[in-house]
Coordinates of C-alpha atoms in Angstrom, one line a residue:
M1 CA 111.2 33.4 -126.9
I2 CA 111.6 35.4 -123.9
E3 CA 111.1 38.7 -125.7
Y4 CA 107.8 37.2 -127.3
L5 CA 106.5 36.1 -123.8
N6 CA 107.3 39.6 -122.5
N7 CA 105.5 41.2 -125.4
N8 CA 102.6 38.7 -125.5
S9 CA 102.2 37.6 -122.0
A10 CA 98.3 38.5 -121.8
I11 CA 97.7 36.4 -124.9
V12 CA 99.7 33.4 -123.7
W13 CA 98.4 33.6 -120.2
A14 CA 94.6 33.7 -121.7
A15 CA 95.5 30.8 -124.2
L16 CA 96.8 28.8 -121.1
Q17 CA 93.8 29.4 -118.9
E18 CA 91.4 28.4 -121.7
H19 CA 93.4 25.2 -122.4
L20 CA 93.2 24.2 -118.7
Y21 CA 89.5 24.9 -118.7
L22 CA 88.7 23.0 -121.9
A23 CA 91.1 20.2 -121.1
L24 CA 90.0 19.5 -117.4
L25 CA 86.4 20.2 -117.2
P26 CA 85.7 17.3 -119.6
V27 CA 87.8 15.0 -117.3
L28 CA 85.6 16.0 -114.1
F29 CA 82.4 15.5 -116.2
G30 CA 83.7 12.2 -117.8
F31 CA 85.0 10.8 -114.6
A32 CA 81.6 11.5 -112.9
I33 CA 79.6 9.7 -115.6
A34 CA 82.0 6.8 -116.3
L35 CA 82.0 5.8 -112.7
P36 CA 78.2 4.6 -112.7
L37 CA 78.5 3.3 -116.3
G38 CA 81.5 1.2 -115.5
Y39 CA 79.8 -0.2 -112.4
L40 CA 76.8 -1.0 -114.4
A41 CA 79.1 -2.9 -117.0
V42 CA 80.2 -5.1 -113.9
R43 CA 77.0 -5.3 -112.1
F44 CA 75.2 -6.7 -115.1
P45 CA 77.5 -8.7 -117.0
R46 CA 75.4 -8.7 -120.1
L47 CA 76.0 -5.0 -120.6
Y48 CA 79.7 -5.3 -120.5
H49 CA 80.4 -6.1 -124.0
P50 CA 77.9 -3.9 -125.5
L51 CA 79.0 -0.8 -123.6
I52 CA 82.8 -1.5 -124.0
N53 CA 82.4 -2.0 -127.7
T54 CA 80.3 1.3 -128.0
F55 CA 82.8 3.1 -126.0
G56 CA 85.5 1.7 -128.3
I57 CA 83.8 3.0 -131.3
L58 CA 83.2 6.5 -129.8
Y59 CA 86.8 7.0 -128.9
S60 CA 87.9 5.9 -132.3
I61 CA 85.9 8.9 -133.9
P62 CA 88.6 11.4 -135.1
S63 CA 88.6 14.4 -132.7
L64 CA 88.3 17.0 -135.7
A65 CA 85.6 15.4 -137.2
L66 CA 83.7 15.2 -133.8
F67 CA 84.4 19.1 -133.3
V68 CA 82.9 19.8 -136.5
F69 CA 79.9 17.5 -136.2
L70 CA 78.8 18.4 -132.6
P71 CA 77.3 21.8 -133.6
V72 CA 75.0 20.2 -135.8
V73 CA 73.7 17.8 -133.0
L74 CA 73.9 20.3 -130.1
G75 CA 72.6 23.5 -132.1
T76 CA 75.6 25.3 -130.9
K77 CA 78.0 27.8 -132.9
V78 CA 80.9 26.1 -134.6
L79 CA 83.1 28.5 -132.5
S80 CA 81.4 27.6 -129.2
P81 CA 83.7 26.0 -126.4
I82 CA 80.8 23.7 -125.4
N83 CA 81.7 21.7 -128.7
I84 CA 85.3 21.1 -127.3
V85 CA 84.0 20.3 -123.7
V86 CA 81.4 17.9 -124.8
A87 CA 83.6 16.1 -127.5
L88 CA 86.4 15.5 -124.9
T89 CA 83.8 14.5 -122.3
V90 CA 82.6 11.7 -124.7
Y91 CA 86.2 10.7 -125.1
T92 CA 86.9 10.6 -121.5
I93 CA 83.7 8.4 -120.7
A94 CA 84.9 6.2 -123.5
L95 CA 88.2 5.7 -121.8
L96 CA 87.3 5.8 -118.3
A97 CA 84.1 3.7 -118.4
R98 CA 86.2 0.6 -119.5
T99 CA 88.9 1.4 -116.9
V100 CA 86.4 1.5 -114.2
A101 CA 84.8 -1.7 -115.2
D102 CA 88.1 -3.4 -115.6
G103 CA 89.2 -2.1 -112.1
L104 CA 86.2 -3.3 -110.4
R105 CA 86.3 -6.8 -112.2
S106 CA 90.0 -6.9 -111.0
V107 CA 88.6 -7.1 -107.4
D108 CA 89.1 -10.7 -106.0
P109 CA 85.6 -12.3 -105.5
V110 CA 86.7 -13.8 -102.2
V111 CA 87.3 -10.3 -100.9
A112 CA 83.7 -9.2 -101.9
Q113 CA 82.4 -12.4 -100.5
A114 CA 84.2 -11.8 -97.2
A115 CA 82.8 -8.0 -97.0
T116 CA 79.4 -9.2 -97.6
A117 CA 79.8 -11.9 -94.8
M118 CA 80.8 -9.2 -92.5
G119 CA 77.6 -7.4 -93.2
Y120 CA 78.6 -4.8 -95.9
R121 CA 75.4 -4.0 -98.1
R122 CA 76.2 -3.6 -101.9
T123 CA 76.5 0.1 -101.8
R124 CA 78.9 0.2 -98.9
R125 CA 80.7 -2.6 -100.1
L126 CA 81.4 -0.8 -103.5
I127 CA 82.4 2.3 -101.8
E128 CA 84.5 0.9 -98.8
V129 CA 86.1 -2.3 -100.3
E130 CA 85.6 -2.4 -104.2
L131 CA 86.4 1.0 -105.3
P132 CA 89.6 1.4 -103.1
I133 CA 91.0 -1.9 -104.5
A134 CA 90.2 -0.8 -108.1
L135 CA 91.6 2.6 -107.6
P136 CA 95.1 2.1 -108.9
V137 CA 93.7 0.7 -112.4
I138 CA 90.9 3.5 -112.3
L139 CA 93.5 6.3 -111.6
A140 CA 95.9 4.9 -114.4
G141 CA 93.0 5.4 -116.9
L142 CA 92.5 8.9 -115.5
R143 CA 96.1 9.6 -116.3
V144 CA 95.8 8.7 -119.7
A145 CA 92.5 10.6 -120.3
T146 CA 93.9 13.6 -118.7
V147 CA 97.1 13.7 -120.6
S148 CA 95.0 12.8 -123.8
N149 CA 92.6 15.9 -123.2
I150 CA 95.4 18.2 -122.8
S151 CA 96.8 17.1 -126.2
L152 CA 93.5 17.0 -128.0
V153 CA 92.4 20.4 -126.9
S154 CA 94.9 21.9 -129.4
V155 CA 93.3 20.3 -132.4
G156 CA 90.3 22.7 -131.6
S157 CA 92.6 25.5 -132.8
L158 CA 91.9 24.4 -136.5
I159 CA 88.3 25.4 -136.0
G160 CA 89.1 28.6 -134.0
I161 CA 89.2 27.3 -130.6
G162 CA 91.8 25.4 -128.6
G163 CA 93.7 27.4 -125.8
L164 CA 97.5 26.9 -126.5
G165 CA 96.8 25.5 -130.1
Q166 CA 96.0 29.2 -131.0
L167 CA 99.6 29.8 -130.7
F168 CA 100.5 27.0 -133.2
T169 CA 98.1 28.5 -135.7
R170 CA 99.5 31.9 -135.1
G171 CA 102.9 30.9 -135.5
F172 CA 102.3 29.2 -138.7
Q173 CA 100.3 32.0 -140.1
L174 CA 103.2 34.2 -139.4
F175 CA 106.0 31.8 -140.1
Y176 CA 107.2 32.6 -136.7
M177 CA 108.6 29.7 -134.5
E178 CA 108.4 31.4 -131.0
P179 CA 104.7 31.1 -130.3
I180 CA 104.8 27.5 -131.7
L181 CA 107.6 26.5 -129.3
I182 CA 105.8 28.2 -126.3
G183 CA 102.8 26.5 -127.1
I184 CA 104.5 23.1 -127.3
I185 CA 106.5 23.6 -124.1
L186 CA 103.4 24.7 -122.1
S187 CA 101.3 21.8 -123.5
V188 CA 104.3 19.4 -122.4
L189 CA 104.5 20.9 -119.1
L190 CA 100.8 21.0 -118.6
A191 CA 100.5 17.2 -119.2
G192 CA 103.4 16.5 -117.1
I193 CA 102.2 18.3 -114.1
A194 CA 98.6 17.0 -114.5
D195 CA 100.1 13.5 -114.4
L196 CA 102.3 14.2 -111.5
I197 CA 99.6 15.5 -109.6
I198 CA 97.4 12.1 -110.2
V199 CA 100.2 10.1 -109.3
L200 CA 100.8 11.9 -106.1
V201 CA 97.0 11.7 -105.4
Q202 CA 97.3 7.8 -106.1
R203 CA 100.1 7.5 -103.7
A204 CA 98.3 9.2 -101.0
V205 CA 95.1 7.3 -101.2
T206 CA 96.6 3.9 -102.0
P207 CA 99.4 3.5 -99.4
W208 CA 99.1 -0.2 -99.4
T209 CA 100.3 -0.2 -103.0
R210 CA 103.6 1.3 -101.9
A211 CA 104.1 -1.3 -99.1
A212 CA 103.8 -3.9 -101.7

């Protein structure tokens, strides 16, 4: 395996970079979109169940089917990385919007009322009171979405895209275990490192949870 890495370091490094790009960019996009959607589901209770049910349906769509179907909708080429980014953004939104909504719903109404009584307007109350309290729930969902995306990117290799997943297909085509093992190890390491980073961020921004 070391010999394969030495002889193919450029290929492995390029696959690793592509994997990071395809997995983490949708997390950023999805998180930015899921925050307002989750808030709307809480702000307007009638929207909660329709939105959550819709997100549940979206998340249940098989990833490979979505990768193949998106070029028809977006007008992109089948091998365009945009298809992977958009598909994983959809999955991230579907997962995080519910997490954001549930996190905000977990805020004690008494706390919100107390903030309002102290003169907090709705936006300030949301940013300074409700979101910090909901952060542990939201970041737990972010951990799941990030690890899930890192895993799902590899599925894109079946249509010619997919970062480290390309090492899997290369190994199967050549009946060669080394690239498969390297792809698996690097995927697991990426997922573990990403999860650890989010945990450390959570510990840094929610010190009161440690005290509890």
